[in-house]
Short mmCIF file of C-alpha atoms and ligand atoms in Angstrom, two decimals:
data_model
loop_
_atom_site.label_atom_id
_atom_site.label_comp_id
_atom_site.label_asym_id
_atom_site.label_seq_id
_atom_site.Cartn_x
_atom_site.Cartn_y
_atom_site.Cartn_z
CA UNK A 195 103.74 99.89 50.85
CA UNK A 196 103.00 102.77 53.04
CA UNK A 197 105.54 105.17 54.12
CA UNK A 198 106.20 105.34 57.94
CA UNK A 199 104.72 108.66 59.37
CA UNK A 200 107.77 109.08 61.60
CA UNK A 201 111.33 108.27 61.18
CA UNK A 202 114.03 108.25 63.41
CA UNK A 203 117.43 107.31 62.06
CA UNK A 204 120.71 106.96 63.67
CA UNK A 205 119.96 108.88 66.94
CA UNK A 206 122.97 109.00 69.41
CA UNK A 207 122.82 110.40 72.94
CA UNK A 208 125.52 110.72 75.38
CA UNK A 209 125.22 111.67 78.96
CA UNK A 210 128.34 112.46 80.72
CA UNK A 211 130.10 109.01 81.22
CA UNK A 212 126.84 107.15 79.42
CA UNK A 213 126.42 106.77 75.98
CA UNK A 214 122.59 106.36 76.53
CA UNK A 215 122.11 105.70 72.51
CA UNK A 216 124.05 104.51 69.81
CA UNK A 217 122.93 105.26 66.10
CA UNK A 218 119.18 103.72 67.01
CA UNK A 219 116.47 104.06 64.30
CA UNK A 220 112.79 103.66 64.61
CA UNK A 221 109.89 103.87 62.03
CA UNK A 222 106.35 104.32 63.32
CA UNK A 223 103.42 103.69 60.41
CA UNK A 224 99.96 105.15 60.90
CA UNK A 225 97.60 103.15 62.98
CA UNK A 226 100.20 101.25 64.41
CA UNK A 227 101.12 100.17 68.21
CA UNK A 228 104.59 99.72 68.53
CA UNK A 229 106.21 98.18 71.87
CA UNK A 230 109.55 99.64 72.28
CA UNK A 231 111.40 97.48 74.80
CA UNK A 232 114.26 96.45 76.59
CA UNK A 233 115.87 96.26 80.15
CA UNK A 234 116.20 99.09 82.30
CA UNK A 235 118.73 101.78 81.34
CA UNK A 236 118.53 100.33 77.32
CA UNK A 237 117.73 103.79 76.44
CA UNK A 238 113.81 103.57 75.91
CA UNK A 239 112.70 106.93 77.74
CA UNK A 240 116.19 108.62 76.55
CA UNK A 241 114.86 107.99 72.56
CA UNK A 242 111.30 109.00 73.56
CA UNK A 243 112.60 112.25 75.57
CA UNK A 244 114.34 112.91 72.12
CA UNK A 245 111.29 112.47 70.11
CA UNK A 246 109.10 114.14 72.85
CA UNK A 247 111.37 117.65 72.26
CA UNK A 248 112.27 116.91 76.16
CA UNK A 249 115.81 116.77 75.22
CA UNK A 250 118.05 116.89 72.31
CA UNK A 251 120.14 114.55 70.09
CA UNK A 252 123.80 114.58 69.42
CA UNK A 253 123.37 113.26 66.14
CA UNK A 254 121.03 111.49 63.76
CA UNK A 255 117.59 112.39 61.83
CA UNK A 256 113.98 112.48 62.44
CA UNK A 257 111.65 112.62 59.66
CA UNK A 258 107.49 113.57 59.86
CA UNK A 259 105.73 112.51 56.54
CA UNK A 260 109.16 112.57 55.02
CA UNK A 261 110.23 115.96 55.92
CA UNK A 262 112.99 116.12 58.04
CA UNK A 263 112.35 117.98 61.20
CA UNK A 264 113.72 119.63 64.56
CA UNK A 265 111.67 119.14 68.02
CA UNK A 266 113.17 121.87 70.37
CA UNK A 267 110.39 121.65 73.04
CA UNK A 268 107.63 119.61 73.93
CA UNK A 269 105.06 122.63 73.01
CA UNK A 270 106.57 121.98 69.65
CA UNK A 271 106.29 118.38 69.76
CA UNK A 272 102.57 118.66 70.71
CA UNK A 273 102.56 121.48 67.91
CA UNK A 274 103.39 118.68 65.49
CA UNK A 275 100.78 116.22 67.54
CA UNK A 276 103.18 114.28 69.40
CA UNK A 277 102.23 113.43 72.90
CA UNK A 278 103.99 112.16 75.53
CA UNK A 279 102.88 110.62 78.79
CA UNK A 280 106.18 110.23 81.00
CA UNK A 281 107.10 107.51 82.67
CA UNK A 282 107.07 109.61 86.19
CA UNK A 283 104.25 111.91 86.53
CA UNK A 284 104.24 115.35 85.38
CA UNK A 285 100.50 116.38 86.31
CA UNK A 286 100.22 119.84 88.70
CA UNK A 287 98.52 118.38 91.82
CA UNK A 288 97.67 122.24 92.97
CA UNK A 289 95.28 122.38 90.01
CA UNK A 290 91.87 120.52 89.94
CA UNK A 291 91.70 117.31 87.39
CA UNK A 292 90.23 119.51 84.39
CA UNK A 293 92.83 122.01 84.71
CA UNK A 294 95.34 119.40 84.03
CA UNK A 295 93.77 118.02 81.48
CA UNK A 296 93.08 121.11 79.38
CA UNK A 297 96.47 123.21 80.60
CA UNK A 298 96.80 125.94 77.90
CA UNK A 299 94.24 124.17 75.71
CA UNK A 300 91.22 125.54 77.68
CA UNK A 301 88.37 125.87 75.49
CA UNK A 302 87.33 129.81 75.53
CA UNK A 303 84.21 131.76 75.08
CA UNK A 304 83.13 133.44 71.92
CA UNK A 305 84.30 136.95 72.14
CA UNK A 306 87.96 138.70 71.78
CA UNK A 307 88.49 138.40 75.74
CA UNK A 308 89.22 134.69 75.37
CA UNK A 309 87.48 133.82 78.40
CA UNK A 310 87.99 130.67 79.79
CA UNK A 311 84.61 128.63 79.12
CA UNK A 312 84.19 126.45 82.64
CA UNK A 313 81.26 124.84 81.72
CA UNK A 314 82.53 123.31 78.46
CA UNK A 315 85.94 122.79 80.65
CA UNK A 316 84.69 120.36 82.99
CA UNK A 317 81.81 118.93 80.73
CA UNK A 318 84.28 117.85 78.38
CA UNK A 319 86.59 116.58 81.16
CA UNK A 320 84.02 114.62 82.61
CA UNK A 321 83.28 112.91 79.42
CA UNK A 322 86.60 111.93 78.86
CA UNK A 323 86.94 110.80 82.62
CA UNK A 324 84.00 108.50 82.00
CA UNK A 325 85.57 107.23 78.77
CA UNK A 326 88.75 105.91 80.75
CA UNK A 327 86.36 104.80 83.54
CA UNK A 328 87.52 107.32 86.08
CA UNK A 329 84.83 107.79 88.73
CA UNK A 330 85.38 111.11 89.70
CA UNK A 331 84.50 114.73 88.96
CA UNK A 332 86.70 116.84 87.04
CA UNK A 333 86.48 119.46 89.56
CA UNK A 334 88.56 117.25 92.31
CA UNK A 335 92.16 118.89 92.86
CA UNK A 336 94.52 116.64 91.99
CA UNK A 337 96.38 115.81 95.35
CA UNK A 338 93.27 113.93 96.47
CA UNK A 339 93.62 111.43 93.91
CA UNK A 340 95.58 108.28 94.11
CA UNK A 341 99.04 107.69 92.03
CA UNK A 342 96.96 105.54 89.48
CA UNK A 343 94.22 108.02 89.21
CA UNK A 344 96.75 110.40 88.54
CA UNK A 345 98.45 108.00 85.95
CA UNK A 346 94.75 108.28 84.22
CA UNK A 347 94.46 112.27 84.20
CA UNK A 348 97.87 112.54 82.40
CA UNK A 349 96.50 109.83 80.16
CA UNK A 350 93.36 112.16 79.52
CA UNK A 351 95.36 114.78 78.62
CA UNK A 352 97.25 113.54 76.09
CA UNK A 353 94.26 112.02 74.29
CA UNK A 354 92.44 115.06 74.43
CA UNK A 355 95.39 117.30 73.12
CA UNK A 356 94.50 115.11 69.77
CA UNK A 357 97.71 113.37 69.54
CA UNK A 358 98.64 111.90 65.66
CA UNK A 359 101.46 109.85 67.82
CA UNK A 360 101.09 109.11 71.39
CA UNK A 361 104.26 107.87 73.37
CA UNK A 362 103.19 106.03 76.65
CA UNK A 363 106.06 105.37 78.79
CA UNK A 364 105.07 102.75 81.20
CA UNK A 365 101.76 103.71 81.78
CA UNK A 366 100.66 100.97 83.68
CA UNK A 367 103.02 100.99 86.05
CA UNK A 368 100.98 102.58 88.36
CA UNK A 369 97.70 100.70 87.40
CA UNK A 370 96.19 97.77 88.88
CA UNK A 371 94.33 95.07 87.07
CA UNK A 372 91.27 96.60 86.19
CA UNK A 373 92.19 99.90 85.27
CA UNK A 374 94.97 98.43 83.19
CA UNK A 375 92.60 96.57 81.33
CA UNK A 376 90.81 100.07 80.59
CA UNK A 377 93.80 101.54 79.50
CA UNK A 378 94.61 98.51 76.75
CA UNK A 379 90.77 99.07 75.74
CA UNK A 380 91.65 102.91 75.18
CA UNK A 381 94.96 102.07 73.09
CA UNK A 382 92.97 99.63 70.92
CA UNK A 383 90.11 102.33 70.17
CA UNK A 384 93.00 105.36 69.42
CA UNK A 385 94.40 102.85 67.17
CA UNK A 386 91.16 102.45 65.42
CA UNK A 387 91.06 106.19 65.22
CA UNK A 388 94.12 106.35 63.36
CA UNK A 389 96.40 107.16 66.20
CA UNK A 390 99.99 105.57 66.36
CA UNK A 391 101.00 104.65 69.59
CA UNK A 392 104.78 103.94 71.15
CA UNK A 393 104.30 101.68 74.01
CA UNK A 394 106.94 101.40 76.41
CA UNK A 395 106.25 98.53 79.14
CA UNK A 396 108.03 95.94 81.18
CA UNK A 397 104.57 93.91 81.59
CA UNK A 398 105.25 91.49 78.37
CA UNK A 399 101.69 89.95 78.60
CA UNK A 400 100.62 93.86 77.58
CA UNK A 401 102.95 93.54 74.39
CA UNK A 402 101.74 90.51 73.46
CA UNK A 403 98.24 91.66 74.08
CA UNK A 404 98.21 95.21 71.75
CA UNK A 405 101.49 95.30 70.05
CA UNK A 406 101.77 95.16 66.37
CA UNK A 407 105.48 95.38 66.42
CA UNK A 408 107.91 94.99 68.86
CA UNK A 409 111.29 97.02 68.61
CA UNK A 410 113.98 96.28 71.16
CA UNK A 411 116.58 98.27 72.55
CA UNK A 412 119.61 96.64 74.57
CA UNK A 413 122.50 98.99 75.51
CA UNK A 414 121.56 101.59 73.76
CA UNK A 415 121.19 100.24 70.42
CA UNK A 416 118.56 98.35 68.47
CA UNK A 417 118.70 94.98 69.15
CA UNK A 418 115.89 93.72 66.68
CA UNK A 419 112.50 93.65 66.10
CA UNK A 420 109.59 91.52 66.29
CA UNK A 421 106.48 91.25 63.97
CA UNK A 422 103.23 90.72 65.39
CA UNK A 423 103.26 87.17 64.72
CA UNK A 424 106.25 86.78 66.12
CA UNK A 425 105.95 88.67 69.77
CA UNK A 426 106.19 85.98 72.25
CA UNK A 427 107.24 86.25 75.72
CA UNK A 428 109.92 84.20 75.31
CA UNK A 429 111.26 85.71 71.92
CA UNK A 430 111.17 89.32 73.57
CA UNK A 431 113.07 88.26 76.82
CA UNK A 432 115.72 86.69 74.64
CA UNK A 433 116.06 89.60 72.61
CA UNK A 434 116.32 92.17 75.29
CA UNK A 435 118.83 90.35 77.38
CA UNK A 436 120.69 88.94 74.73
CA UNK A 437 120.65 85.19 76.44
CA UNK A 438 118.11 82.83 77.50
CA UNK A 439 116.82 83.72 81.07
CA UNK A 440 116.49 80.81 83.68
CA UNK A 441 113.17 79.51 84.77
CA UNK A 442 111.25 82.74 86.27
CA UNK A 443 109.59 81.22 89.60
CA UNK A 444 111.68 78.60 90.07
CA UNK A 445 111.39 79.49 94.08
CA UNK A 446 112.09 77.33 96.74
CA UNK A 447 108.85 78.43 98.31
CA UNK A 448 107.30 76.60 101.02
CA UNK A 449 110.61 75.93 102.29
CA UNK A 450 109.85 73.84 105.28
CA UNK A 451 109.40 77.37 106.95
CA UNK A 452 106.51 76.53 108.76
CA UNK A 453 108.53 74.85 111.35
CA UNK A 454 108.34 78.69 113.36
CA UNK A 455 104.90 78.78 113.43
CA UNK A 456 102.53 81.32 111.81
CA UNK A 457 103.07 83.68 114.86
CA UNK A 458 106.53 85.11 114.45
CA UNK A 459 104.95 88.20 113.24
CA UNK A 460 101.63 88.71 114.41
CA UNK A 461 99.27 91.55 113.58
CA UNK A 462 96.03 91.63 115.72
CA UNK A 463 92.92 93.82 115.11
CA UNK A 464 94.33 96.59 112.94
CA UNK A 465 91.97 99.15 112.03
CA UNK A 466 93.16 101.57 109.60
CA UNK A 467 91.47 105.37 109.49
CA UNK A 468 90.11 104.44 106.22
CA UNK A 469 88.56 101.35 107.20
CA UNK A 470 87.90 101.53 110.77
CA UNK A 471 85.31 99.09 110.93
CA UNK A 472 87.29 95.93 109.61
CA UNK A 473 89.91 94.93 111.89
CA UNK A 474 92.57 93.15 110.12
CA UNK A 475 94.36 90.21 111.53
CA UNK A 476 97.34 88.18 110.15
CA UNK A 477 100.51 86.02 110.85
CA UNK A 478 103.74 85.67 109.27
CA UNK A 479 106.05 83.18 109.86
CA UNK A 480 109.60 83.33 110.10
CA UNK A 481 111.26 82.91 106.78
CA UNK A 482 107.89 83.06 104.81
CA UNK A 483 106.83 85.43 102.39
CA UNK A 484 103.01 86.15 102.48
CA UNK A 485 101.71 87.89 99.66
CA UNK A 486 98.91 90.39 100.10
CA UNK A 487 96.77 90.76 96.77
CA UNK A 488 93.71 92.86 96.23
CA UNK A 489 92.36 95.22 93.79
CA UNK A 490 92.98 98.99 94.25
CA UNK A 491 91.30 100.66 97.24
CA UNK A 492 91.31 97.58 99.02
CA UNK A 493 93.42 98.44 101.64
CA UNK A 494 96.52 97.24 101.73
CA UNK A 495 98.76 100.14 101.40
CA UNK A 496 97.08 101.48 104.34
CA UNK A 497 97.56 98.18 106.34
CA UNK A 498 101.53 98.52 105.41
CA UNK A 499 101.91 102.01 106.27
CA UNK A 500 99.80 101.35 109.75
CA UNK A 501 102.30 98.92 110.62
CA UNK A 502 105.28 100.63 109.80
CA UNK A 503 103.68 103.58 111.82
CA UNK A 504 103.19 105.86 108.85
CA UNK A 505 99.73 106.35 109.43
CA UNK A 506 98.65 106.09 113.11
CA UNK A 507 96.43 103.36 112.94
CA UNK A 508 93.08 103.79 115.47
CA UNK A 509 93.82 100.31 116.90
CA UNK A 510 96.43 97.44 116.49
CA UNK A 511 98.51 94.99 118.33
CA UNK A 512 102.01 93.73 116.38
CA UNK A 513 104.13 91.21 118.18
CA UNK A 514 107.57 89.78 117.04
CA UNK A 515 109.05 86.72 118.51
CA UNK A 516 106.61 86.77 121.10
CA UNK A 517 107.00 90.02 122.09
CA UNK A 518 104.45 92.73 121.88
CA UNK A 519 105.67 96.01 120.00
CA UNK A 520 104.87 99.49 120.49
CA UNK A 521 105.02 101.12 117.06
CA UNK A 522 103.86 104.86 116.80
CA UNK A 523 106.24 105.92 114.38
CA UNK A 524 108.57 104.80 111.11
CA UNK A 525 111.49 105.46 113.82
CA UNK A 526 109.66 102.88 116.05
CA UNK A 527 109.29 100.44 113.47
CA UNK A 528 113.05 100.90 112.10
CA UNK A 529 114.32 100.23 115.50
CA UNK A 530 112.82 97.23 115.96
CA UNK A 531 114.06 95.89 112.48
CA UNK A 532 110.29 96.33 110.57
CA UNK A 533 110.80 98.43 107.20
CA UNK A 534 108.62 99.05 104.29
CA UNK A 535 109.88 99.55 100.73
CA UNK A 536 106.96 102.07 99.85
CA UNK A 537 105.12 101.81 96.35
CA UNK A 538 106.18 105.41 95.17
CA UNK A 539 109.24 105.88 95.20
CA UNK A 540 109.79 109.28 94.44
CA UNK A 541 107.46 110.62 97.48
CA UNK A 542 108.75 108.30 100.09
CA UNK A 543 111.55 105.97 98.85
CA UNK A 544 113.98 108.00 96.97
CA UNK A 545 115.80 111.17 97.38
CA UNK A 546 116.68 111.97 93.80
CA UNK A 547 119.12 114.77 94.54
CA UNK A 548 121.24 112.51 96.33
CA UNK A 549 123.35 110.08 94.75
CA UNK A 550 123.10 106.54 95.23
CA UNK A 551 125.82 105.83 98.01
CA UNK A 552 123.86 108.63 100.02
CA UNK A 553 120.48 106.97 99.40
CA UNK A 554 121.64 103.26 100.37
CA UNK A 555 123.07 104.70 103.71
CA UNK A 556 120.30 107.29 104.73
CA UNK A 557 118.10 105.06 107.13
CA UNK A 558 120.69 103.24 108.34
CA UNK A 559 123.52 106.29 109.15
CA UNK A 560 124.23 105.79 112.35
CA UNK A 561 126.08 102.23 111.09
CA UNK A 562 128.51 103.95 109.20
CA UNK A 563 129.37 106.75 111.63
CA UNK A 564 131.81 106.45 114.63
CA UNK A 565 130.97 109.42 116.93
CA UNK A 566 128.90 111.43 114.54
CA UNK A 567 131.43 111.30 111.90
CA UNK A 568 130.62 109.29 108.79
CA UNK A 569 133.00 106.64 107.92
CA UNK A 570 132.76 107.03 104.22
CA UNK A 571 134.92 104.23 102.92
CA UNK A 572 132.43 101.94 104.94
CA UNK A 573 129.81 103.69 103.22
CA UNK A 574 131.24 103.46 99.98
CA UNK A 575 131.59 99.59 99.68
CA UNK A 576 128.54 99.02 101.69
CA UNK A 577 126.94 100.98 98.59
CA UNK A 578 129.11 99.19 96.00
CA UNK A 579 128.14 95.53 97.58
CA UNK A 580 124.68 96.86 97.16
CA UNK A 581 125.07 97.84 93.71
CA UNK A 582 126.63 94.66 92.71
CA UNK A 583 124.17 92.65 94.45
CA UNK A 584 121.18 93.55 92.52
CA UNK A 585 122.88 94.88 89.85
CA UNK A 586 122.32 98.40 89.46
CA UNK A 587 123.20 99.92 86.23
CA UNK A 588 125.59 102.12 85.91
CA UNK A 589 127.11 100.38 89.14
CA UNK A 590 128.63 103.55 90.50
CA UNK A 591 127.99 104.83 93.73
CA UNK A 592 128.37 108.37 93.12
CA UNK A 593 125.73 108.52 90.40
CA UNK A 594 123.19 111.12 91.10
CA UNK A 595 119.82 109.31 91.78
CA UNK A 596 117.67 111.43 89.22
CA UNK A 597 119.87 110.47 86.41
CA UNK A 598 119.43 106.44 87.09
CA UNK A 599 116.51 105.04 84.94
CA UNK A 600 113.26 104.51 86.17
CA UNK A 601 114.15 100.52 87.38
CA UNK A 602 117.42 101.25 88.31
CA UNK A 603 116.00 104.31 91.15
CA UNK A 604 113.64 101.10 92.13
CA UNK A 605 116.59 98.99 92.78
CA UNK A 606 118.38 101.67 94.76
CA UNK A 607 115.32 102.09 96.92
CA UNK A 608 115.52 97.85 97.34
CA UNK A 609 119.38 98.09 98.09
CA UNK A 610 118.81 100.82 100.86
CA UNK A 611 116.52 98.64 102.97
CA UNK A 612 118.42 95.32 102.49
CA UNK A 613 121.49 96.73 103.48
CA UNK A 614 119.95 96.68 107.20
CA UNK A 615 118.97 93.32 107.96
CA UNK A 616 115.49 93.49 108.77
CA UNK A 617 113.25 91.23 110.68
CA UNK A 618 110.19 91.88 109.13
CA UNK A 619 110.31 93.77 105.49
CA UNK A 620 106.95 94.90 103.97
CA UNK A 621 107.47 95.33 100.19
CA UNK A 622 104.82 97.40 98.57
CA UNK A 623 104.97 96.70 94.80
CA UNK A 624 108.86 95.55 94.79
CA UNK A 625 109.07 95.71 90.90
CA UNK A 626 107.19 98.52 89.89
CA UNK A 627 108.78 99.25 86.48
CA UNK A 628 111.15 96.67 86.73
CA UNK A 629 112.59 94.82 83.76
CA UNK A 630 112.32 90.95 83.42
CA UNK A 631 115.84 90.45 84.14
CA UNK A 632 115.93 92.59 87.07
CA UNK A 633 112.54 91.30 88.30
CA UNK A 634 113.97 87.81 88.56
CA UNK A 635 117.16 88.87 90.51
CA UNK A 636 114.48 90.67 93.01
CA UNK A 637 112.50 87.68 93.10
CA UNK A 638 115.65 85.93 94.11
CA UNK A 639 116.69 88.45 96.31
CA UNK A 640 113.42 88.19 98.34
CA UNK A 641 113.38 84.44 98.69
CA UNK A 642 117.07 84.74 99.37
CA UNK A 643 116.04 86.87 102.56
CA UNK A 644 113.31 84.78 103.34
CA UNK A 645 115.70 81.91 103.42
CA UNK A 646 117.77 83.88 105.83
CA UNK A 647 114.75 84.10 108.43
CA UNK A 648 113.28 87.69 107.44
CA UNK A 649 109.43 87.53 107.36
CA UNK A 650 108.33 89.28 103.95
CA UNK A 651 105.08 90.81 103.44
CA UNK A 652 104.67 91.37 99.44
CA UNK A 653 101.74 93.78 98.40
CA UNK A 654 101.73 92.98 94.48
CA UNK A 655 99.11 93.68 91.53
CA UNK A 656 100.79 91.62 89.33
CA UNK A 657 99.17 88.37 89.27
CA UNK A 658 102.01 86.51 88.37
CA UNK A 659 104.44 87.93 90.94
CA UNK A 660 102.20 87.18 93.56
CA UNK A 661 101.80 83.60 93.10
CA UNK A 662 105.06 83.27 91.97
CA UNK A 663 107.19 84.58 95.13
CA UNK A 664 104.27 83.74 97.80
CA UNK A 665 104.51 81.04 100.41
CA UNK A 666 100.75 82.06 101.29
CA UNK A 667 98.29 84.72 99.72
CA UNK A 668 95.94 86.81 101.91
CA UNK A 669 93.64 88.56 99.87
CA UNK A 670 91.91 91.97 100.57
CA UNK A 671 88.80 93.23 99.68
CA UNK A 672 87.25 96.57 101.13
CA UNK A 673 89.29 96.60 103.86
CA UNK A 674 88.69 93.20 105.00
CA UNK A 675 90.80 90.26 104.48
CA UNK A 676 88.25 87.57 102.55
CA UNK A 677 90.59 84.67 102.53
CA UNK A 678 94.12 83.29 103.02
CA UNK A 679 94.97 80.86 100.45
CA UNK A 680 98.05 78.11 100.75
CA UNK A 681 100.18 77.04 97.91
CA UNK A 682 98.19 74.06 96.47
CA UNK A 683 94.95 76.48 96.73
CA UNK A 684 96.85 79.22 94.41
CA UNK A 685 95.65 80.31 91.20
CA UNK A 686 94.58 83.15 89.36
CA UNK A 687 90.42 82.76 89.66
CA UNK A 688 90.73 82.07 93.44
CA UNK A 689 92.58 85.09 93.86
CA UNK A 690 90.15 87.06 91.85
CA UNK A 691 87.30 85.61 93.60
CA UNK A 692 88.50 87.05 96.97
CA UNK A 693 89.52 89.89 95.44
CA UNK A 694 86.11 90.83 94.29
CA UNK A 695 84.62 90.15 97.21
CA UNK A 696 83.43 86.64 96.27
CA UNK A 697 83.44 83.39 98.46
CA UNK A 698 86.51 81.05 98.61
N1 LIG B 73 119.95 112.86 82.68
C1 LIG B 73 120.77 112.19 82.70
N2 LIG B 73 122.28 112.15 82.93
C2 LIG B 73 123.33 110.89 82.82
N3 LIG B 73 122.58 109.70 82.49
C3 LIG B 73 121.17 109.77 82.11
C4 LIG B 73 120.47 110.65 82.36
N4 LIG B 73 119.49 110.33 81.63
C5 LIG B 73 119.60 109.08 81.29
N5 LIG B 73 120.80 108.61 81.32
C6 LIG B 73 121.50 106.94 81.30
O1 LIG B 73 120.87 106.85 80.18
C7 LIG B 73 120.39 105.42 79.98
C8 LIG B 73 119.53 105.23 79.55
O2 LIG B 73 118.28 105.69 80.34
P1 LIG B 73 116.94 105.36 79.90
O3 LIG B 73 116.25 106.25 80.84
O4 LIG B 73 116.76 106.03 78.67
O5 LIG B 73 116.57 104.12 80.26
P2 LIG B 73 115.04 103.55 79.79
O6 LIG B 73 115.21 102.21 78.87
O7 LIG B 73 114.19 104.07 79.72
O8 LIG B 73 115.23 102.18 81.10
P3 LIG B 73 114.02 101.93 82.08
O9 LIG B 73 113.13 100.70 82.05
O10 LIG B 73 114.62 101.69 83.53
O11 LIG B 73 112.87 103.07 82.48
C9 LIG B 73 121.00 104.93 81.49
O12 LIG B 73 122.10 104.50 81.72
C10 LIG B 73 120.69 106.23 82.51
O13 LIG B 73 121.39 106.11 83.51
MG1 LIG B 74 112.53 105.01 81.19
#
């Protein structure tokens, strides 16, 4: 029996008011892909931050190759060849791609001056990008890349650092189908080159595909582990939530909403700056969930942002309940009851320095104020109700958003819009980074909203999700809607065919 290369034992960590980890153990063997799974707030990121030297444990021991070690900083982790790809991006967007990949490890020319060898820098960076399937030059400034591309740059950085243990904290949460495939292939390739990978993901089919072992955390404790042959979706879910989950998409889809006609909310001839030559038109009826599917770059986010008035479209007609609307800014949209829950919660959804209550009440502040004074009792009770209805953990409105786990941050973003009784609600990747239990809560919530007459547009790159929650699916390809599927026509193949520009 080989020895584990890494052993974490009895690791405990407390934050003020929260026991994040209680005597957690984890062993890693060479060339092993270990999935670390658990609900939002279970302690996965905290455990990995301890291993990565980002934070320090309160108790427990870490052994590398049988020798007890301390890891005081990310740099020290790196020197032990432990690399960490964070859940939230940590790339520097004022530098170019190559500089980000080789930060502090730039290849130097011969000689005592140690000048950076720029030719080699860009050549090596380009080779890595190609391997990851990133079709960009390493001289591109990072700020110009999409979220998904920035995520891949971070992965390239960790790989190029020659990791022996690679920690991936939700690496695919902002990637789409094709990019995810490439990443999974990269993980298999690294494993074949003796790298051990700790893989955190809420996308359980990824875990089924690549993990040799799954270690489950629940409420900061070890909840068990599954060997390769035992890793099935059902067993993982049961171990994560400690009970059986009811059927995922028992949705009341197609709930007679059609009686209000498809033209309740109508978007006509929308031309975005990115795709000025392909006008997009579609309708959503009252109480209907329209899924918007497509590959990365298909133009879905642009459509959402244009409707919400973030990017001025070059041209569009929007009508709600037969009335033509003018939407020149998000304020216009909000005042007419149209809301967007954006895909990048850190940029446009959440103010991490504010607490949960402040975040939730922010967009509707005038509802909690009289003559300019905020009625804080009303604000607090609304926030408490929101925390309860979508199960934000911990359910305390005074918690600073920065201290919530990733999935719970996403729930706060949702809560903030739900508190506003919307007429049209656009979700851009609503369950990114959200665990299975909370996901099904959010789907129920979306259906409930639709049931109350809200028109929902849901952009999603998760196939299962888009097929599960939608009444109809509009599929986009290169700025065009290539087809609209009705429920009886729903299938993974039909969506993929349209998403890649094929015929119905
Ligand atoms: N800096 C901090 N201050 C206070 N509490 C914290 C801090 N960091 C994490 N926590 C708390 O510790 C617990 C574990 O959080 P952690 O981020 O490890 O969860 P996670 O398993 O990674 O969840 P997710 O799937 O949502 O990313 C949560 O209750 C979280 O709110
Ligand atoms: Mg996390």
